Amino acid sequence: MPTYRAPRGTRDLLPDERAVFDRLTRLATDLTERYGYRPIETPLFEQTAVFERGIGEVTDVVEKELFRLAPRTDEAESWALRPEPTAGIVRAYVQHGMQTWPQPVKLTTTGPMFRYDRPQAGRYRQFWQFDVEAIGDPGPAIDAEVIELGHRFYAEAGVQGVEVLVNSIGDPVCRPAYIATLTAYYRGHLAELPATEKDRLERNALRLLDSKDPDMAGLNAAAPRITDHLCEACAAHFDSVRAHLTALGVPFRVEPGLVRGLDYYTRTAFEFYVSGREGQQQALGGGGRYDGLVALLGGKPTPGIGFGLGLDRVALVLAEQGHAPAATAAPLAVVVGADPDDTVGRLRVASRLRAERLRVRADLARRKLGRQLEAASKDGAHFAVILGDELADGHVQVRDLQAGSQRLVALADLARELARAETTHRHG
Ligand code: AMP
């Protein structure tokens, strides 16, 4: 057992897995460009109040899972690692006066999030999210566009059978009455409530609906449904979101128990699942509308909607569904030499080829040519560039390791020759 290990709940993404994350991140960048989002990067930590005010103090994420940084005695402020990106992005929106930009402001980011959760499969203390936020459009059309973007991300990533669950969780007009109804319902079943849920009941009954406790499943299934208590404006909004989703051909199901774990959500809430795996732990991603958040964080009232998709879970599902990780790219050529000590020569040739954008390894081990060639074959390289006596008049031998043929090439032509081989190799 090594002395030092990655902290509990974190893991190292070794090259094969990191390559999967790279692919997903590139897809996120490409997709968001198509939909008109611009990248943003906010700090990995914020003033704790940004999360307490924004996400809500009576939420799992803030109450139990917030990664608080130990304060130094001489500092008045307290900080916490971001558990999700929305609060920080909205803080930036307000701080930089983005309310004066053309609306909606469409922003995207991908990066690590932190939650001090009990680690288990698919639940880590550091995990990755691909996130989009569209701030300044009250919807409902953009709600459907955002959901469709998330759905397309999974499809293009190669995840099969992703289903969207949607709900409306009302707004400050209709939600208070619903929460009162819900609270009365749970009070009627007080004896059946686990202690932690009892404790939360008077503070935020919605959190009970969102409970991960299996003992709550039966009670929650029979609970009053928010969709039966929406005000006219929220009901019309929800109808329209569904009509847009249908028109776009996005498969979805209304899930009245879906309330999302963060206080800032209003109206549209949604989650993505692999069909048949709708357990609480398995959500691939989720999001919703947050019409009150900008004002909560000190801006003038501005509606917004966004999502956060967990990349760790996408990687897990891709592996489960037999999606092979991207093969590691073998070098096109390895530069080897007859003189084991001439590492300078091998590096110089490799360096010139790399400047021409070719994937090249220089063999830097001081070993016999035969051993260098063996290693080149093992690498899966297409060519070995062999430096020998011909170097004196500006030539090298190029061996095609796959065909077994070899010919003399002028150094001046080398990059062009290899590049041509690369093109035919890729497209042939
Ligand atoms: P949430 O805002 O909690 O719904 O999180 C959005 C998405 O982030 C989830 O659907 C997961 O895919 C992912 N996620 C949230 N928490 C974790 C975690 N602790 N470990 C890994 N992924 C997570």
Short mmCIF file of C-alpha atoms and ligand atoms in Angstrom, two decimals:
data_model
loop_
_atom_site.label_atom_id
_atom_site.label_comp_id
_atom_site.label_asym_id
_atom_site.label_seq_id
_atom_site.Cartn_x
_atom_site.Cartn_y
_atom_site.Cartn_z
CA MET A 1 0.00 0.00 0.00
CA PRO A 2 1.60 3.32 -1.02
CA THR A 3 2.00 5.94 1.69
CA TYR A 4 0.29 8.70 -0.27
CA ARG A 5 -3.02 8.25 -2.01
CA ALA A 6 -5.52 10.50 -3.77
CA PRO A 7 -7.96 11.93 -1.17
CA ARG A 8 -11.06 9.90 -0.41
CA GLY A 9 -13.79 10.57 -2.93
CA THR A 10 -11.37 11.79 -5.58
CA ARG A 11 -9.62 9.82 -8.26
CA ASP A 12 -6.88 10.23 -10.77
CA LEU A 13 -8.03 10.26 -14.36
CA LEU A 14 -5.35 8.13 -15.98
CA PRO A 15 -4.60 8.75 -19.67
CA ASP A 16 -7.29 6.46 -21.13
CA GLU A 17 -9.98 8.03 -18.98
CA ARG A 18 -8.64 11.56 -19.32
CA ALA A 19 -8.85 11.06 -23.09
CA VAL A 20 -12.55 10.26 -22.72
CA PHE A 21 -13.02 13.49 -20.72
CA ASP A 22 -11.09 15.39 -23.40
CA ARG A 23 -13.38 14.02 -26.06
CA LEU A 24 -16.47 15.01 -24.04
CA THR A 25 -15.06 18.46 -23.38
CA ARG A 26 -14.32 18.98 -27.08
CA LEU A 27 -17.84 17.88 -27.91
CA ALA A 28 -19.22 20.34 -25.33
CA THR A 29 -17.20 23.16 -26.89
CA ASP A 30 -18.25 22.27 -30.42
CA LEU A 31 -21.90 21.86 -29.50
CA THR A 32 -22.20 25.06 -27.50
CA GLU A 33 -20.58 27.02 -30.34
CA ARG A 34 -23.29 25.68 -32.65
CA TYR A 35 -25.94 26.89 -30.19
CA GLY A 36 -24.37 30.31 -29.67
CA TYR A 37 -22.86 29.94 -26.18
CA ARG A 38 -19.62 31.66 -25.19
CA PRO A 39 -17.10 30.21 -22.75
CA ILE A 40 -16.62 31.56 -19.24
CA GLU A 41 -14.32 30.54 -16.42
CA THR A 42 -15.06 31.49 -12.83
CA PRO A 43 -12.94 30.63 -9.77
CA LEU A 44 -13.14 27.15 -8.26
CA PHE A 45 -14.03 28.81 -4.96
CA GLU A 46 -16.33 31.68 -4.05
CA GLN A 47 -17.43 33.55 -0.97
CA THR A 48 -19.49 31.02 0.97
CA ALA A 49 -22.40 33.46 0.93
CA VAL A 50 -22.69 33.12 -2.87
CA PHE A 51 -23.68 29.48 -2.36
CA GLU A 52 -25.65 30.00 0.85
CA ARG A 53 -27.71 32.83 -0.66
CA GLY A 54 -27.88 31.44 -4.17
CA ILE A 55 -28.41 27.72 -3.64
CA GLY A 56 -30.19 28.01 -0.30
CA GLU A 57 -29.10 27.13 3.22
CA VAL A 58 -31.58 24.28 3.71
CA THR A 59 -30.31 22.16 0.83
CA ASP A 60 -28.17 19.03 0.89
CA VAL A 61 -25.63 20.79 -1.25
CA VAL A 62 -25.06 23.64 1.22
CA GLU A 63 -26.07 22.08 4.52
CA LYS A 64 -24.22 18.78 4.20
CA GLU A 65 -21.99 18.80 1.17
CA LEU A 66 -20.40 22.23 0.92
CA PHE A 67 -16.61 21.99 0.86
CA ARG A 68 -15.81 24.85 3.19
CA LEU A 69 -12.24 26.13 3.24
CA ALA A 70 -10.81 26.55 6.72
CA PRO A 71 -10.63 30.28 7.38
CA ARG A 72 -7.37 31.94 8.34
CA THR A 73 -7.69 33.87 11.53
CA ASP A 74 -6.89 37.24 9.96
CA GLU A 75 -9.49 37.03 7.21
CA ALA A 76 -13.06 38.11 7.63
CA GLU A 77 -14.40 36.34 4.54
CA SER A 78 -15.12 32.66 4.28
CA TRP A 79 -14.82 30.64 1.12
CA ALA A 80 -16.06 27.35 -0.20
CA LEU A 81 -15.23 25.22 -3.22
CA ARG A 82 -17.96 25.44 -5.84
CA PRO A 83 -20.48 22.57 -5.64
CA GLU A 84 -22.00 23.62 -8.97
CA PRO A 85 -21.21 26.43 -11.41
CA THR A 86 -24.50 28.34 -11.71
CA ALA A 87 -24.19 30.47 -8.58
CA GLY A 88 -20.65 31.57 -9.51
CA ILE A 89 -21.62 32.37 -13.10
CA VAL A 90 -24.62 34.40 -11.97
CA ARG A 91 -22.38 36.19 -9.46
CA ALA A 92 -20.09 37.05 -12.41
CA TYR A 93 -23.09 38.16 -14.51
CA VAL A 94 -24.05 40.66 -11.82
CA GLN A 95 -20.50 41.74 -10.99
CA HIS A 96 -19.59 42.50 -14.62
CA GLY A 97 -22.82 44.24 -15.52
CA MET A 98 -23.81 41.64 -18.11
CA GLN A 99 -27.35 42.92 -17.76
CA THR A 100 -26.34 45.64 -20.21
CA TRP A 101 -25.18 43.07 -22.81
CA PRO A 102 -27.63 41.82 -25.46
CA GLN A 103 -29.89 39.30 -23.71
CA PRO A 104 -29.93 36.41 -23.22
CA VAL A 105 -26.28 36.06 -22.25
CA LYS A 106 -25.42 32.47 -23.11
CA LEU A 107 -22.45 31.10 -21.20
CA THR A 108 -20.81 27.71 -20.90
CA THR A 109 -18.09 26.13 -18.80
CA THR A 110 -16.70 22.67 -18.11
CA GLY A 111 -14.66 21.81 -15.06
CA PRO A 112 -14.41 20.23 -11.63
CA MET A 113 -17.05 20.69 -8.91
CA PHE A 114 -16.71 19.72 -5.26
CA ARG A 115 -19.18 18.20 -2.82
CA TYR A 116 -18.31 16.77 0.55
CA ASP A 117 -20.56 13.81 0.01
CA ARG A 118 -20.22 10.21 1.14
CA PRO A 119 -18.25 8.71 -1.74
CA GLN A 120 -19.72 5.78 -3.67
CA ALA A 121 -19.95 4.57 -7.25
CA GLY A 122 -20.66 7.56 -9.47
CA ARG A 123 -20.59 9.96 -6.51
CA TYR A 124 -17.32 11.71 -5.87
CA ARG A 125 -16.05 14.63 -3.85
CA GLN A 126 -14.49 16.08 -6.97
CA PHE A 127 -16.38 15.53 -10.20
CA TRP A 128 -16.74 17.20 -13.57
CA GLN A 129 -19.65 19.06 -15.06
CA PHE A 130 -20.41 20.43 -18.49
CA ASP A 131 -22.59 23.43 -17.84
CA VAL A 132 -24.61 25.94 -19.86
CA GLU A 133 -26.48 29.02 -18.65
CA ALA A 134 -28.81 31.24 -20.70
CA ILE A 135 -29.50 34.36 -18.66
CA GLY A 136 -32.06 37.01 -19.58
CA ASP A 137 -34.75 35.07 -21.47
CA PRO A 138 -37.97 34.21 -19.65
CA GLY A 139 -38.75 31.30 -21.99
CA PRO A 140 -40.54 28.98 -22.56
CA ALA A 141 -38.94 28.35 -25.99
CA ILE A 142 -35.41 28.63 -24.66
CA ASP A 143 -36.22 26.08 -21.95
CA ALA A 144 -36.85 23.54 -24.70
CA GLU A 145 -33.76 24.65 -26.62
CA VAL A 146 -31.58 24.12 -23.54
CA ILE A 147 -33.08 20.69 -22.89
CA GLU A 148 -32.64 19.73 -26.53
CA LEU A 149 -28.99 20.81 -26.36
CA GLY A 150 -28.42 18.53 -23.36
CA HIS A 151 -30.16 15.67 -25.09
CA ARG A 152 -28.03 16.16 -28.20
CA PHE A 153 -24.87 16.14 -26.10
CA TYR A 154 -25.61 12.62 -24.90
CA ALA A 155 -26.59 11.46 -28.37
CA GLU A 156 -23.40 12.80 -29.95
CA ALA A 157 -21.30 11.46 -27.07
CA GLY A 158 -22.64 8.01 -27.91
CA VAL A 159 -24.75 7.39 -24.78
CA GLN A 160 -27.72 5.25 -25.69
CA GLY A 161 -31.28 5.52 -24.45
CA VAL A 162 -31.20 8.86 -22.68
CA GLU A 163 -34.57 10.06 -21.47
CA VAL A 164 -35.56 13.49 -20.19
CA LEU A 165 -37.71 13.85 -17.12
CA VAL A 166 -39.35 17.27 -16.83
CA ASN A 167 -41.46 19.00 -14.28
CA SER A 168 -42.56 22.46 -13.28
CA ILE A 169 -41.89 23.45 -9.71
CA GLY A 170 -43.92 26.66 -9.85
CA ASP A 171 -42.87 30.13 -8.84
CA PRO A 172 -43.26 32.50 -5.88
CA VAL A 173 -46.92 32.98 -6.83
CA CYS A 174 -48.04 29.37 -6.57
CA ARG A 175 -45.30 27.51 -4.75
CA PRO A 176 -45.98 28.79 -1.20
CA ALA A 177 -49.53 27.39 -1.24
CA TYR A 178 -48.24 24.10 -2.62
CA ILE A 179 -45.54 23.91 0.06
CA ALA A 180 -48.20 24.51 2.71
CA THR A 181 -50.25 21.62 1.27
CA LEU A 182 -47.15 19.43 1.14
CA THR A 183 -46.15 20.32 4.71
CA ALA A 184 -49.64 19.42 5.94
CA TYR A 185 -49.40 16.10 4.10
CA TYR A 186 -46.07 15.17 5.74
CA ARG A 187 -47.29 16.35 9.15
CA GLY A 188 -50.07 13.82 8.75
CA HIS A 189 -47.39 11.12 8.43
CA LEU A 190 -44.96 12.39 11.05
CA ALA A 191 -44.45 8.97 12.64
CA GLU A 192 -43.22 7.54 9.34
CA LEU A 193 -40.61 10.25 8.75
CA PRO A 194 -36.90 9.53 9.34
CA ALA A 195 -35.39 11.91 11.92
CA THR A 196 -33.46 14.07 9.43
CA GLU A 197 -36.57 14.59 7.32
CA LYS A 198 -38.66 15.53 10.35
CA ASP A 199 -36.06 18.10 11.13
CA ARG A 200 -36.29 19.59 7.64
CA LEU A 201 -40.05 19.51 7.35
CA GLU A 202 -40.72 22.90 8.92
CA ARG A 203 -37.84 24.54 7.08
CA ASN A 204 -38.39 23.27 3.54
CA ALA A 205 -40.89 20.52 2.78
CA LEU A 206 -39.79 20.41 -0.88
CA ARG A 207 -36.50 18.91 0.25
CA LEU A 208 -38.41 15.88 1.55
CA LEU A 209 -39.78 15.18 -1.91
CA ASP A 210 -36.20 15.23 -3.14
CA SER A 211 -34.96 12.94 -0.34
CA LYS A 212 -32.47 10.20 -1.17
CA ASP A 213 -33.72 8.15 1.81
CA PRO A 214 -35.33 4.90 0.53
CA ASP A 215 -37.77 5.05 3.48
CA MET A 216 -39.31 8.12 1.88
CA ALA A 217 -40.12 6.50 -1.47
CA GLY A 218 -43.65 5.33 -0.60
CA LEU A 219 -44.67 8.56 1.12
CA ASN A 220 -43.27 10.63 -1.71
CA ALA A 221 -45.06 8.67 -4.42
CA ALA A 222 -48.40 9.47 -2.73
CA ALA A 223 -47.58 13.12 -1.98
CA PRO A 224 -49.62 15.98 -3.49
CA ARG A 225 -48.27 16.89 -6.93
CA ILE A 226 -47.04 20.35 -7.70
CA THR A 227 -48.34 20.09 -11.25
CA ASP A 228 -51.87 20.06 -9.75
CA HIS A 229 -51.13 23.33 -7.91
CA LEU A 230 -49.52 25.54 -10.56
CA CYS A 231 -50.79 29.08 -11.10
CA GLU A 232 -52.10 29.93 -14.55
CA ALA A 233 -48.86 31.54 -15.76
CA CYS A 234 -46.71 28.58 -14.62
CA ALA A 235 -49.13 26.06 -16.11
CA ALA A 236 -49.10 27.89 -19.47
CA HIS A 237 -45.32 28.05 -19.38
CA PHE A 238 -45.07 24.32 -18.69
CA ASP A 239 -47.56 23.49 -21.46
CA SER A 240 -45.51 25.48 -23.91
CA VAL A 241 -42.20 23.87 -22.87
CA ARG A 242 -43.73 20.45 -23.49
CA ALA A 243 -45.17 21.52 -26.85
CA HIS A 244 -41.75 22.80 -27.94
CA LEU A 245 -40.05 19.57 -26.84
CA THR A 246 -42.57 17.51 -28.76
CA ALA A 247 -42.09 19.65 -31.85
CA LEU A 248 -38.32 19.18 -31.57
CA GLY A 249 -38.70 15.42 -31.23
CA VAL A 250 -37.05 15.25 -27.79
CA PRO A 251 -38.39 12.22 -25.91
CA PHE A 252 -39.49 13.29 -22.43
CA ARG A 253 -41.66 12.19 -19.54
CA VAL A 254 -43.34 14.41 -16.95
CA GLU A 255 -42.14 13.42 -13.48
CA PRO A 256 -44.18 15.23 -10.80
CA GLY A 257 -41.76 14.19 -8.03
CA LEU A 258 -38.82 15.94 -9.66
CA VAL A 259 -38.04 19.06 -7.61
CA ARG A 260 -34.23 19.39 -7.88
CA GLY A 261 -32.11 19.88 -4.80
CA LEU A 262 -31.36 23.58 -5.06
CA ASP A 263 -33.57 26.44 -3.89
CA TYR A 264 -33.01 28.72 -6.84
CA TYR A 265 -35.09 26.78 -9.32
CA THR A 266 -38.45 28.06 -10.59
CA ARG A 267 -40.84 26.58 -13.12
CA THR A 268 -38.98 24.23 -15.49
CA ALA A 269 -36.90 21.48 -13.85
CA PHE A 270 -35.40 18.55 -15.73
CA GLU A 271 -33.05 15.62 -15.41
CA PHE A 272 -31.44 13.23 -17.86
CA TYR A 273 -31.41 9.49 -17.21
CA VAL A 274 -30.54 6.35 -19.03
CA SER A 275 -33.99 4.77 -19.47
CA GLY A 276 -34.82 2.32 -16.74
CA ARG A 277 -32.24 3.75 -14.33
CA GLU A 278 -34.17 6.61 -12.77
CA GLY A 279 -32.78 6.01 -9.26
CA GLN A 280 -31.62 9.15 -7.50
CA GLN A 281 -27.94 8.23 -7.86
CA GLN A 282 -28.09 7.70 -11.57
CA ALA A 283 -29.05 11.11 -12.91
CA LEU A 284 -26.66 11.88 -15.73
CA GLY A 285 -27.39 15.54 -15.51
CA GLY A 286 -30.00 18.07 -14.65
CA GLY A 287 -30.99 21.67 -14.68
CA GLY A 288 -33.78 24.13 -14.62
CA ARG A 289 -35.03 27.67 -14.66
CA TYR A 290 -33.89 30.08 -11.95
CA ASP A 291 -35.83 33.28 -12.37
CA GLY A 292 -35.04 34.53 -8.85
CA LEU A 293 -31.32 33.86 -8.70
CA VAL A 294 -29.91 37.03 -10.29
CA ALA A 295 -31.91 39.17 -7.86
CA LEU A 296 -30.90 36.96 -4.92
CA LEU A 297 -27.26 37.64 -5.76
CA GLY A 298 -27.79 41.39 -5.97
CA GLY A 299 -28.72 42.02 -9.60
CA LYS A 300 -31.97 43.38 -10.96
CA PRO A 301 -34.58 40.65 -11.45
CA THR A 302 -33.55 38.61 -14.52
CA PRO A 303 -34.74 35.17 -15.56
CA GLY A 304 -32.34 32.37 -16.44
CA ILE A 305 -32.09 28.70 -17.24
CA GLY A 306 -29.24 26.20 -17.42
CA PHE A 307 -28.01 22.70 -16.82
CA GLY A 308 -25.06 20.79 -15.37
CA LEU A 309 -24.23 17.43 -16.89
CA GLY A 310 -21.96 15.11 -14.89
CA LEU A 311 -19.10 13.92 -17.09
CA ASP A 312 -17.97 11.22 -14.65
CA ARG A 313 -21.31 9.52 -14.99
CA VAL A 314 -21.29 9.87 -18.77
CA ALA A 315 -17.87 8.18 -18.83
CA LEU A 316 -19.21 5.40 -16.57
CA VAL A 317 -22.26 4.79 -18.73
CA LEU A 318 -20.21 4.84 -21.92
CA ALA A 319 -17.96 2.15 -20.45
CA GLU A 320 -20.99 0.12 -19.30
CA GLN A 321 -22.52 0.38 -22.75
CA GLY A 322 -19.31 -1.00 -24.25
CA HIS A 323 -18.16 2.24 -25.84
CA ALA A 324 -14.44 1.64 -26.45
CA PRO A 325 -12.15 4.42 -25.20
CA ALA A 326 -10.36 6.32 -27.93
CA ALA A 327 -7.19 4.50 -28.96
CA THR A 328 -4.04 6.28 -27.89
CA ALA A 329 -2.56 7.95 -30.91
CA ALA A 330 0.52 6.09 -32.07
CA PRO A 331 3.29 8.31 -33.48
CA LEU A 332 3.39 8.57 -37.25
CA ALA A 333 7.15 8.13 -37.13
CA VAL A 334 9.94 7.40 -34.68
CA VAL A 335 13.35 8.92 -35.32
CA VAL A 336 16.08 6.33 -34.67
CA GLY A 337 19.81 6.33 -35.39
CA ALA A 338 22.78 4.11 -36.09
CA ASP A 339 24.87 6.04 -33.57
CA PRO A 340 23.31 5.38 -30.14
CA ASP A 341 25.00 8.46 -28.69
CA ASP A 342 23.72 10.93 -31.28
CA THR A 343 20.63 11.97 -29.33
CA VAL A 344 21.16 15.53 -30.58
CA GLY A 345 20.73 14.39 -34.20
CA ARG A 346 17.56 12.44 -33.44
CA LEU A 347 16.04 15.30 -31.45
CA ARG A 348 16.84 17.84 -34.17
CA VAL A 349 15.13 15.83 -36.89
CA ALA A 350 12.14 15.10 -34.63
CA SER A 351 11.90 18.77 -33.69
CA ARG A 352 11.77 19.83 -37.36
CA LEU A 353 9.02 17.32 -38.09
CA ARG A 354 7.01 18.41 -35.06
CA ALA A 355 7.26 21.99 -36.27
CA GLU A 356 5.51 20.69 -39.40
CA ARG A 357 2.73 19.42 -37.13
CA LEU A 358 3.60 15.73 -37.41
CA ARG A 359 3.27 13.26 -34.52
CA VAL A 360 6.83 12.09 -34.00
CA ARG A 361 8.79 10.42 -31.24
CA ALA A 362 12.57 10.62 -30.99
CA ASP A 363 14.22 7.54 -29.53
CA LEU A 364 16.36 9.00 -26.78
CA ALA A 365 17.68 5.77 -25.31
CA ARG A 366 21.33 5.12 -26.05
CA ARG A 367 20.83 1.67 -27.46
CA LYS A 368 21.58 -0.24 -30.63
CA LEU A 369 19.65 0.56 -33.81
CA GLY A 370 17.97 -2.86 -33.79
CA ARG A 371 16.53 -2.23 -30.32
CA GLN A 372 15.37 1.25 -31.35
CA LEU A 373 13.57 -0.22 -34.38
CA GLU A 374 11.90 -2.89 -32.23
CA ALA A 375 10.60 -0.19 -29.88
CA ALA A 376 9.31 1.81 -32.85
CA SER A 377 7.31 -1.20 -34.07
CA LYS A 378 5.95 -1.76 -30.59
CA ASP A 379 4.80 1.86 -30.50
CA GLY A 380 2.63 1.15 -33.50
CA ALA A 381 4.51 3.78 -35.52
CA HIS A 382 3.97 3.73 -39.26
CA PHE A 383 7.53 4.82 -40.11
CA ALA A 384 11.00 4.73 -38.69
CA VAL A 385 13.23 7.60 -39.81
CA ILE A 386 16.74 6.17 -39.64
CA LEU A 387 19.73 8.48 -39.27
CA GLY A 388 22.92 6.91 -40.65
CA ASP A 389 25.89 7.71 -42.87
CA GLU A 390 23.61 9.28 -45.51
CA LEU A 391 22.99 12.15 -43.11
CA ALA A 392 26.33 13.63 -44.22
CA ASP A 393 24.78 14.53 -47.60
CA GLY A 394 21.37 15.39 -46.23
CA HIS A 395 19.49 12.10 -46.56
CA VAL A 396 17.82 9.63 -44.22
CA GLN A 397 16.34 6.17 -44.65
CA VAL A 398 12.58 5.99 -44.17
CA ARG A 399 11.37 2.52 -43.30
CA ASP A 400 7.69 1.71 -43.64
CA LEU A 401 7.29 -0.52 -40.59
CA GLN A 402 3.94 -1.80 -41.76
CA ALA A 403 4.90 -2.61 -45.37
CA GLY A 404 8.48 -3.58 -44.53
CA SER A 405 9.89 -1.41 -47.36
CA GLN A 406 12.62 1.21 -47.06
CA ARG A 407 13.85 4.12 -49.17
CA LEU A 408 16.20 7.06 -49.16
CA VAL A 409 14.60 10.50 -48.67
CA ALA A 410 16.22 13.93 -48.68
CA LEU A 411 15.87 15.67 -45.31
CA ALA A 412 14.41 18.66 -47.14
CA ASP A 413 11.54 16.46 -48.41
CA LEU A 414 11.06 14.40 -45.26
CA ALA A 415 8.19 16.32 -43.66
CA ARG A 416 6.29 16.52 -46.93
CA GLU A 417 6.75 12.79 -47.63
CA LEU A 418 5.60 11.78 -44.15
CA ALA A 419 2.67 14.20 -44.23
CA ARG A 420 1.52 12.70 -47.52
CA ALA A 421 1.74 9.20 -46.03
CA GLU A 422 -0.24 10.42 -43.03
CA THR A 423 -3.04 11.72 -45.24
CA THR A 424 -3.36 8.50 -47.25
CA HIS A 425 -3.04 6.53 -44.00
CA ARG A 426 -5.93 8.42 -42.43
CA HIS A 427 -8.22 8.46 -45.40
CA GLY A 428 -7.12 5.23 -47.08
P1 AMP B 1 -27.16 18.16 -9.50
O1 AMP B 1 -27.11 19.63 -9.72
O2 AMP B 1 -26.89 17.74 -8.12
O3 AMP B 1 -28.36 17.50 -10.10
O4 AMP B 1 -25.92 17.61 -10.34
C1 AMP B 1 -25.94 17.60 -11.74
C2 AMP B 1 -25.19 16.41 -12.25
O5 AMP B 1 -23.85 16.42 -11.77
C3 AMP B 1 -25.73 15.09 -11.74
O6 AMP B 1 -26.78 14.64 -12.54
C4 AMP B 1 -24.53 14.19 -11.82
O7 AMP B 1 -24.35 13.70 -13.13
C5 AMP B 1 -23.41 15.12 -11.49
N1 AMP B 1 -23.07 14.99 -10.06
C6 AMP B 1 -23.62 15.63 -9.01
N2 AMP B 1 -23.01 15.29 -7.87
C7 AMP B 1 -22.05 14.40 -8.20
C8 AMP B 1 -21.05 13.69 -7.47
N3 AMP B 1 -20.93 13.82 -6.14
N4 AMP B 1 -20.23 12.86 -8.15
C9 AMP B 1 -20.33 12.73 -9.49
N5 AMP B 1 -21.23 13.38 -10.23
C10 AMP B 1 -22.08 14.21 -9.60
#
